[in-house]
PDB file of C-alpha atoms in Angstrom:
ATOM      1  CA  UNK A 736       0.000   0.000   0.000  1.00 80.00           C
ATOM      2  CA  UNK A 737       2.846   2.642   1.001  1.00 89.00           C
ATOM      3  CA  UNK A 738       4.349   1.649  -2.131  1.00 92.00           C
ATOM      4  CA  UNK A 739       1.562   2.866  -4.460  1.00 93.00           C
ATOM      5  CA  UNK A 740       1.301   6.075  -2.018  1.00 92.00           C
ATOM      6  CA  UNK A 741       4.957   7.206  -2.754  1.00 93.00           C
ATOM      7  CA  UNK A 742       4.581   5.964  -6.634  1.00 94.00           C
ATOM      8  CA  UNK A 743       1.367   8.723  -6.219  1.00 94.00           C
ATOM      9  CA  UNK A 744       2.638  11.148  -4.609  1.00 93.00           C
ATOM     10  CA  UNK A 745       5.756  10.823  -6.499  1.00 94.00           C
ATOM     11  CA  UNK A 746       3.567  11.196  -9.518  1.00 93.00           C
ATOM     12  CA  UNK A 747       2.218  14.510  -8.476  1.00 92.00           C
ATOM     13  CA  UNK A 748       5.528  16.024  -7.554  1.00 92.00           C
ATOM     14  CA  UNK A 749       6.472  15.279 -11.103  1.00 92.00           C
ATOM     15  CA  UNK A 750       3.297  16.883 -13.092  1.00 91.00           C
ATOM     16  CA  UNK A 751       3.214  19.945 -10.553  1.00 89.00           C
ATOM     17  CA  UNK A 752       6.676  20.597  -9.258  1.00 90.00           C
ATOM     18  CA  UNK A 753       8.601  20.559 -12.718  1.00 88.00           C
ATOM     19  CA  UNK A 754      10.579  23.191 -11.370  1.00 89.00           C
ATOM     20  CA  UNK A 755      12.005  21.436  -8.734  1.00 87.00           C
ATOM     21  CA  UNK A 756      12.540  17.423 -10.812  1.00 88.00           C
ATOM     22  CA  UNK A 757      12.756  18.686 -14.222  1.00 84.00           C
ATOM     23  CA  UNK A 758      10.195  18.093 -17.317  1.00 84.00           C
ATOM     24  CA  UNK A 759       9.836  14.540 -19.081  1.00 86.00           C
ATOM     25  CA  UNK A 760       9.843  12.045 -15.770  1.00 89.00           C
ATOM     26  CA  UNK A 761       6.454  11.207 -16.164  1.00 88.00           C
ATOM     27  CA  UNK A 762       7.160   9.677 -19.750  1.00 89.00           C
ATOM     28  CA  UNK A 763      10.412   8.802 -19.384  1.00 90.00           C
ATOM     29  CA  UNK A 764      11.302   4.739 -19.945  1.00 90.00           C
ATOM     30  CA  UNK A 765      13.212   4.523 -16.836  1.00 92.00           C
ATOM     31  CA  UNK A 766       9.893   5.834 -14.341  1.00 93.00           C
ATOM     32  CA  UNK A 767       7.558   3.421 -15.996  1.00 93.00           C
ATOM     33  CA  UNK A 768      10.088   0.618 -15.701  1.00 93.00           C
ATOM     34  CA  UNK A 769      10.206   1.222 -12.216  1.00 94.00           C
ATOM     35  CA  UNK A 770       6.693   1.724 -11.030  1.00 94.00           C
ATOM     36  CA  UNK A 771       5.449  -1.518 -13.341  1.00 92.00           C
ATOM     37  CA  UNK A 772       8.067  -3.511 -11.109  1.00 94.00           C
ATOM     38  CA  UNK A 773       6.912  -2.224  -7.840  1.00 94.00           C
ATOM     39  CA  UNK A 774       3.270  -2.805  -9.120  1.00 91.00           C
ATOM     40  CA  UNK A 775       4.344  -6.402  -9.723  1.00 92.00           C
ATOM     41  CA  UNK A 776       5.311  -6.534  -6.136  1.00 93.00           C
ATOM     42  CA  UNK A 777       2.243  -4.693  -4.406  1.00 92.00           C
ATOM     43  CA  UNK A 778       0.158  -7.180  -6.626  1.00 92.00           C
ATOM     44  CA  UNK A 779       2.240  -9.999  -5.361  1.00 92.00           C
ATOM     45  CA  UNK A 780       2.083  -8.957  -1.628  1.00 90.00           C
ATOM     46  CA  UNK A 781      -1.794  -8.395  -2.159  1.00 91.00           C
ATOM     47  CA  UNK A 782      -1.599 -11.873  -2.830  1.00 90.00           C
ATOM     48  CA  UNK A 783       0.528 -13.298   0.082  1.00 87.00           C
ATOM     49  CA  UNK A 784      -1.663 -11.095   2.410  1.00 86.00           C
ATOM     50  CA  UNK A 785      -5.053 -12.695   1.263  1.00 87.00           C
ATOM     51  CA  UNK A 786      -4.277 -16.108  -0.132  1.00 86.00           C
ATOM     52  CA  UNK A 787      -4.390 -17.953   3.113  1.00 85.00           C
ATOM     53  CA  UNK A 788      -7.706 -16.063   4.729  1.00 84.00           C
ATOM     54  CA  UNK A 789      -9.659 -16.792   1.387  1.00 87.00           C
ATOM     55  CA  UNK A 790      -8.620 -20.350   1.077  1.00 88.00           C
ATOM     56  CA  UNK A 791      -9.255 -21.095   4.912  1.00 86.00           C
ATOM     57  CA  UNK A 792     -12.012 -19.102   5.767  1.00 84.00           C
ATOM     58  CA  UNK A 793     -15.969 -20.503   5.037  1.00 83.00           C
ATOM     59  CA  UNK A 794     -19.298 -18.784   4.223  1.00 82.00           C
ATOM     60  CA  UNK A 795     -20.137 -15.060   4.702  1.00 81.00           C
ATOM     61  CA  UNK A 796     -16.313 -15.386   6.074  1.00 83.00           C
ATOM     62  CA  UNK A 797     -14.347 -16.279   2.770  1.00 86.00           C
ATOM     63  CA  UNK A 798     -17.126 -13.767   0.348  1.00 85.00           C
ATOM     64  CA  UNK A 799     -15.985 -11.338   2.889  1.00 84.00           C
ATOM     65  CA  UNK A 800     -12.132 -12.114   2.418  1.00 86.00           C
ATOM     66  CA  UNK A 801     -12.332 -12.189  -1.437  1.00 89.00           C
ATOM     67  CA  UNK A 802     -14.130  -8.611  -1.306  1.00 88.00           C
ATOM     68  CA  UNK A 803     -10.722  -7.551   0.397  1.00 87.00           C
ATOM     69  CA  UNK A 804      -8.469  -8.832  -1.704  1.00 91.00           C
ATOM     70  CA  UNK A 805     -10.482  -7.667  -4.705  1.00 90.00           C
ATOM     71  CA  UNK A 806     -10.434  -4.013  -3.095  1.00 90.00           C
ATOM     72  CA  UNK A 807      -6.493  -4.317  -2.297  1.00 89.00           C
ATOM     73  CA  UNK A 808      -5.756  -5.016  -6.093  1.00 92.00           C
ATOM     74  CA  UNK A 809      -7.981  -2.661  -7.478  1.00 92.00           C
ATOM     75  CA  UNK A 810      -6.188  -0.148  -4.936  1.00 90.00           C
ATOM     76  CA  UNK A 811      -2.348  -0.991  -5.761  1.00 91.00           C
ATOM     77  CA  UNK A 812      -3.498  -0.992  -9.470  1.00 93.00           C
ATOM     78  CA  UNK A 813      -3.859   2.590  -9.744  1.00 93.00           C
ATOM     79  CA  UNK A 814      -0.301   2.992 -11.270  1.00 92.00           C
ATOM     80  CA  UNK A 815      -1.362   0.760 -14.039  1.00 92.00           C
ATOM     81  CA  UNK A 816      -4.884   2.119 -14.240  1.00 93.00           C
ATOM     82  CA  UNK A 817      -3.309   6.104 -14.763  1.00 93.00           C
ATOM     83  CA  UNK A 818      -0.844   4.478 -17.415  1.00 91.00           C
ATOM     84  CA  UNK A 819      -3.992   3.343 -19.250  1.00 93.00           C
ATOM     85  CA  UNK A 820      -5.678   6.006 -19.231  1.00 93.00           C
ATOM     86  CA  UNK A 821      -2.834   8.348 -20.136  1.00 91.00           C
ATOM     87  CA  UNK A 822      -1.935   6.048 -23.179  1.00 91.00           C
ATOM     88  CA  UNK A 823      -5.668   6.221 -24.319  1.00 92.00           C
ATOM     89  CA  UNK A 824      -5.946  10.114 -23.744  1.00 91.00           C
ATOM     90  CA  UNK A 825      -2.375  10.233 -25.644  1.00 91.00           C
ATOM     91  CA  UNK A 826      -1.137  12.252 -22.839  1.00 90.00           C
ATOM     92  CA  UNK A 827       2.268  10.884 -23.271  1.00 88.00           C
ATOM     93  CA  UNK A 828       2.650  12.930 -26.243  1.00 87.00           C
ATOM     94  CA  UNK A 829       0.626  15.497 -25.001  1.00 87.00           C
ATOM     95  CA  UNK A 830       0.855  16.763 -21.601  1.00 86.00           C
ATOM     96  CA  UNK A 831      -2.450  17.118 -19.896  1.00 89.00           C
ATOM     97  CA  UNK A 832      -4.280  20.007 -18.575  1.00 89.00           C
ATOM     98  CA  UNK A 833      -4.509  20.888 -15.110  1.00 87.00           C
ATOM     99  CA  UNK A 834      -8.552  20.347 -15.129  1.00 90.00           C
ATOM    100  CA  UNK A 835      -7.880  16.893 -16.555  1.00 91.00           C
ATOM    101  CA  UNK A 836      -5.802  16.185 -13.818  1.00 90.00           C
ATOM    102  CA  UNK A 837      -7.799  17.350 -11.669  1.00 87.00           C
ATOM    103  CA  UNK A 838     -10.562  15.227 -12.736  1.00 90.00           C
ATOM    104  CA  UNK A 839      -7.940  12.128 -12.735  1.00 91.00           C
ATOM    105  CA  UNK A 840      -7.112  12.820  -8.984  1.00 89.00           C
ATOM    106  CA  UNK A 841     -11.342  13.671  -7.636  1.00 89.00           C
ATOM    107  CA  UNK A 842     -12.255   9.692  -9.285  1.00 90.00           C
ATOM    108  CA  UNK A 843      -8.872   8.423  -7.882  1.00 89.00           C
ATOM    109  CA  UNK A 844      -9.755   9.535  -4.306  1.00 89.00           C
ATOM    110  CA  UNK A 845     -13.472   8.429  -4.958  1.00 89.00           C
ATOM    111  CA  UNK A 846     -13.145   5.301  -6.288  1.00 89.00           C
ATOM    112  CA  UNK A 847     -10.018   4.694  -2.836  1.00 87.00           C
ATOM    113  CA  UNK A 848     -13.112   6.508  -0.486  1.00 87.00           C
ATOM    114  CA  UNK A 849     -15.534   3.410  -2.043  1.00 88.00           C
ATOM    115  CA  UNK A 850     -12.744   0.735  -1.283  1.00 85.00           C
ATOM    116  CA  UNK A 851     -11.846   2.479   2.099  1.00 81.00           C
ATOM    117  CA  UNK A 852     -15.068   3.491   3.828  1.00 83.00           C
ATOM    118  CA  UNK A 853     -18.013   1.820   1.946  1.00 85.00           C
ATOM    119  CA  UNK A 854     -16.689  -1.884   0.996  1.00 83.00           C
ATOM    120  CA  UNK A 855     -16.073  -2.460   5.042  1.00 80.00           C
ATOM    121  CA  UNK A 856     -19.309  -1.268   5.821  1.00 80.00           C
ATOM    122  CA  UNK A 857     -20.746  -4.051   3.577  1.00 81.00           C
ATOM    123  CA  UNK A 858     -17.890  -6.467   4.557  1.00 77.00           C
ATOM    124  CA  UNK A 859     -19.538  -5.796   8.248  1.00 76.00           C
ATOM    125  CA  UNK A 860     -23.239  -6.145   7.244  1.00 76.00           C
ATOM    126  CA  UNK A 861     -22.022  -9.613   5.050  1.00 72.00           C
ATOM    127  CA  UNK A 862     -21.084 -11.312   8.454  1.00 69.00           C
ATOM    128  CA  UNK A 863     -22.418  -9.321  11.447  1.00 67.00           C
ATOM    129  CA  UNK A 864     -25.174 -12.516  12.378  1.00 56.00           C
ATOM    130  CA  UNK A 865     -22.846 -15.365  11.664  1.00 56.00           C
ATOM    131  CA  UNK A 866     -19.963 -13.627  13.762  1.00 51.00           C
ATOM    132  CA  UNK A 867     -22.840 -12.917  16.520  1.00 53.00           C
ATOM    133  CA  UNK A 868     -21.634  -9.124  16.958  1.00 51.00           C
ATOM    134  CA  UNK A 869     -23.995  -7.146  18.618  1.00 51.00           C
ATOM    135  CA  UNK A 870     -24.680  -3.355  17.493  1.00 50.00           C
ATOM    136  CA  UNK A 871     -22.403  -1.980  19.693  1.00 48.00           C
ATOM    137  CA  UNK A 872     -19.417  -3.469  17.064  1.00 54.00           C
ATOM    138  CA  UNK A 873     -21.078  -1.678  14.171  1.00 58.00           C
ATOM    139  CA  UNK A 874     -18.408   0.474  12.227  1.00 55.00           C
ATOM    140  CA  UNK A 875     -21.639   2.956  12.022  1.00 57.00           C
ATOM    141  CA  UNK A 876     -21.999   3.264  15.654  1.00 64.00           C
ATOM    142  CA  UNK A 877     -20.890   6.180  17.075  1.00 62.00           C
ATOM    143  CA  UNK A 878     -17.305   5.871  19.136  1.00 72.00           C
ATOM    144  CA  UNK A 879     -15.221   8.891  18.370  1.00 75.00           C
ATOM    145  CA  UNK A 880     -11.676   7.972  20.448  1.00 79.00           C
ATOM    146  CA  UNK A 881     -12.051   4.865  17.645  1.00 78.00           C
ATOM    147  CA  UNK A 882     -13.041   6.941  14.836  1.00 78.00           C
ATOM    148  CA  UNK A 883      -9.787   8.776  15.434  1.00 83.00           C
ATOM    149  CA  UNK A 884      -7.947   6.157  15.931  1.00 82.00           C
ATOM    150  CA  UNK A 885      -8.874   4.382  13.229  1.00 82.00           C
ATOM    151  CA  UNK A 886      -8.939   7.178  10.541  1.00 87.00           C
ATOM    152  CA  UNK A 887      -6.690   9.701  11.952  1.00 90.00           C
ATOM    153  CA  UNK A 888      -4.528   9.765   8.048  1.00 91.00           C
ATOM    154  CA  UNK A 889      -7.948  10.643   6.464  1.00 90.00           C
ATOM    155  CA  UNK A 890      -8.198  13.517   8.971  1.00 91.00           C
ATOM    156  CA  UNK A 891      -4.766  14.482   8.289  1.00 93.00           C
ATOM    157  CA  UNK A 892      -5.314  14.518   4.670  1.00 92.00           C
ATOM    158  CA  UNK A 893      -8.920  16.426   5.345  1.00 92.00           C
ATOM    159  CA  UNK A 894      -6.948  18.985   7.295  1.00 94.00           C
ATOM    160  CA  UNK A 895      -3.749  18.880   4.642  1.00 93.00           C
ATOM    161  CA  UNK A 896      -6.817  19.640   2.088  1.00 90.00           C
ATOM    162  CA  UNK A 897      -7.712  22.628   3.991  1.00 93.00           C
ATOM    163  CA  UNK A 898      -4.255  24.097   4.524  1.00 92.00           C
ATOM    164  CA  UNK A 899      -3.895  23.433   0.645  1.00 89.00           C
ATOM    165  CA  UNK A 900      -7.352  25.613  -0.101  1.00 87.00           C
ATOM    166  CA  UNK A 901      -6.836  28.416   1.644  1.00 90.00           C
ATOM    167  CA  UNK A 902      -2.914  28.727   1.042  1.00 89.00           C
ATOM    168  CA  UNK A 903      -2.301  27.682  -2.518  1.00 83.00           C
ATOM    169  CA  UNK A 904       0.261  25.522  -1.743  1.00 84.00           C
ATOM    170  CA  UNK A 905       0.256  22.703  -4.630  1.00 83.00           C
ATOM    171  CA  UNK A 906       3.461  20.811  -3.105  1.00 85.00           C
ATOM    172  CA  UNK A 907       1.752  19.737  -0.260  1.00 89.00           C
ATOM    173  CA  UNK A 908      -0.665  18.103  -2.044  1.00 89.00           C
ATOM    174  CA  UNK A 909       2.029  15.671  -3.145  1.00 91.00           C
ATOM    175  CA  UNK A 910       1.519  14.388   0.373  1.00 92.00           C
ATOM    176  CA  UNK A 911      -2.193  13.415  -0.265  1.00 92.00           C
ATOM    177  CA  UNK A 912      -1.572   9.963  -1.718  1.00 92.00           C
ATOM    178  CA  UNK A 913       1.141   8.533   1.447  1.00 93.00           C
ATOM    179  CA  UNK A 914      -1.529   9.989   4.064  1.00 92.00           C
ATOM    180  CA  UNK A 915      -4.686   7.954   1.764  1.00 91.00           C
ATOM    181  CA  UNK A 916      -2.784   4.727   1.349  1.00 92.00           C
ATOM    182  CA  UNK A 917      -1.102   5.027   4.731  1.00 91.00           C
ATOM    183  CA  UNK A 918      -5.043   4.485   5.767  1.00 89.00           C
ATOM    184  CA  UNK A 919      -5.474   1.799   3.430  1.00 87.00           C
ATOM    185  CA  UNK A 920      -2.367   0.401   5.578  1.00 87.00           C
ATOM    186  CA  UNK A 921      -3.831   0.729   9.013  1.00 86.00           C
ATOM    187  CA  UNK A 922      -5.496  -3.138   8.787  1.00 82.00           C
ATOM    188  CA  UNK A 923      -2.375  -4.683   7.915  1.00 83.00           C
ATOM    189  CA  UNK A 924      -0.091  -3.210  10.400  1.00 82.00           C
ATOM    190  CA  UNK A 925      -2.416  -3.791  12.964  1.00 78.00           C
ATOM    191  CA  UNK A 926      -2.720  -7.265  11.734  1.00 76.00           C
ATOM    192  CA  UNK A 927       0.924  -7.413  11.411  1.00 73.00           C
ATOM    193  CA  UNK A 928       1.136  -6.886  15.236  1.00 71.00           C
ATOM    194  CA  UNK A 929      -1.582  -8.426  16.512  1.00 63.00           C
ATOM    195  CA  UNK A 930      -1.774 -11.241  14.837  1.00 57.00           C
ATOM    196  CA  UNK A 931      -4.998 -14.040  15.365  1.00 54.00           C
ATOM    197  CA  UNK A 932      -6.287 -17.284  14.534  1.00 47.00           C
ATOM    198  CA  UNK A 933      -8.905 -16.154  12.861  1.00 49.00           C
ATOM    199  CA  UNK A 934      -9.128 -15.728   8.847  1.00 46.00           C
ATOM    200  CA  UNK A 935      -9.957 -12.646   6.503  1.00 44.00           C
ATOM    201  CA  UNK A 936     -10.316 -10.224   9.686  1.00 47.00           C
ATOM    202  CA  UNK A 937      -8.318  -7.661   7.475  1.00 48.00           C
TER     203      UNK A 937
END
């Protein structure tokens, strides 16, 4: 996930920042060669990070596991997906407008707010009776120390947003991506350190 963030954010630095890392990295050989080989490995760690919980789990369990998985790749395939899209809009050859990136970046953060906030949600309502969880554990209810716990790099990039409106200041939007994906993160670091028997509880 971090990966994709700094291939992002990178990305932005690039289109906006020319100044400061020169024109031509964003079509240059050497960039793409690099960010299709780290997509290679997100997709591959995807995998690693999914295989076992969708092959063990059962029922509403393993549906709920493959909707993960399918959300992870779909999130470290944005690289991919912007290379698509910038080979069908011939921006390559053509550099882009500033509206059209613009309208790249709003569906971008969209499309990661659907994976992020709204596939859960349904993950939740998939399994709630068959995991017995009462509504207390609803990700709806309201708990605010967990909110902010939980989604404290989407308030950071809310606020960053805000300090970026009312000063101007395109670089720090280059931060955007690492503070999204560093939220995409959260499950598997927590999972990475707390570790439990059982499956597809990322």
């Amino acid at each position: 996930m971090m990966i994709i963030g700094a291939i992002l954010s990178l990305m932005m630095a690039f289109y906006f920042l020319p100044e400061i890392f020169g024109e031509g990295n964003l079509v240059s050989r050497w960039w793409w060669e690099i960010v299709l080989n780290l997509q290679i490995l997100s997709l591959a760690f995807m995998w690693f990070c999914h295989h076992n919980r969708i092959l063990y789990a059962t029922g509403w369990w393993r549906f709920r596991a493959i909707l993960h998985f399918g959300t992870g790749v779909v999130s470290v395939s944005y690289p991919i997906g912007i290379m698509l899209i910038s080979a069908y809009l011939d921006w390559f050859r053509e550099t882009p407008a500033v509206a059209e990136v613009y309208g790249l970046v709003i569906g971008c953060i969209a499309l990661w707010a659907i994976g992020n906030f709204v596939v859960p949600v349904i993950a939740w309502l998939m399994v709630k009776t068959e995991a017995g969880q009462d509504k207390a554990a609803s990700p709806t209810a309201f708990r605010p120390r967990i909110w902010i716990l939980t989604f404290w790099p989407t308030l950071l990039a809310l606020l960053l947003a805000l300090v970026i409106k009312y000063t101007g200041s395109v670089g720090l939007g280059t931060l955007l991506p690492v503070l999204l994906y560093l939220q995409g993160a959260l499950p598997y670091f927590r999972k990475a350190r707390h570790a439990s028997p059982r499956d597809s509880d990322i």
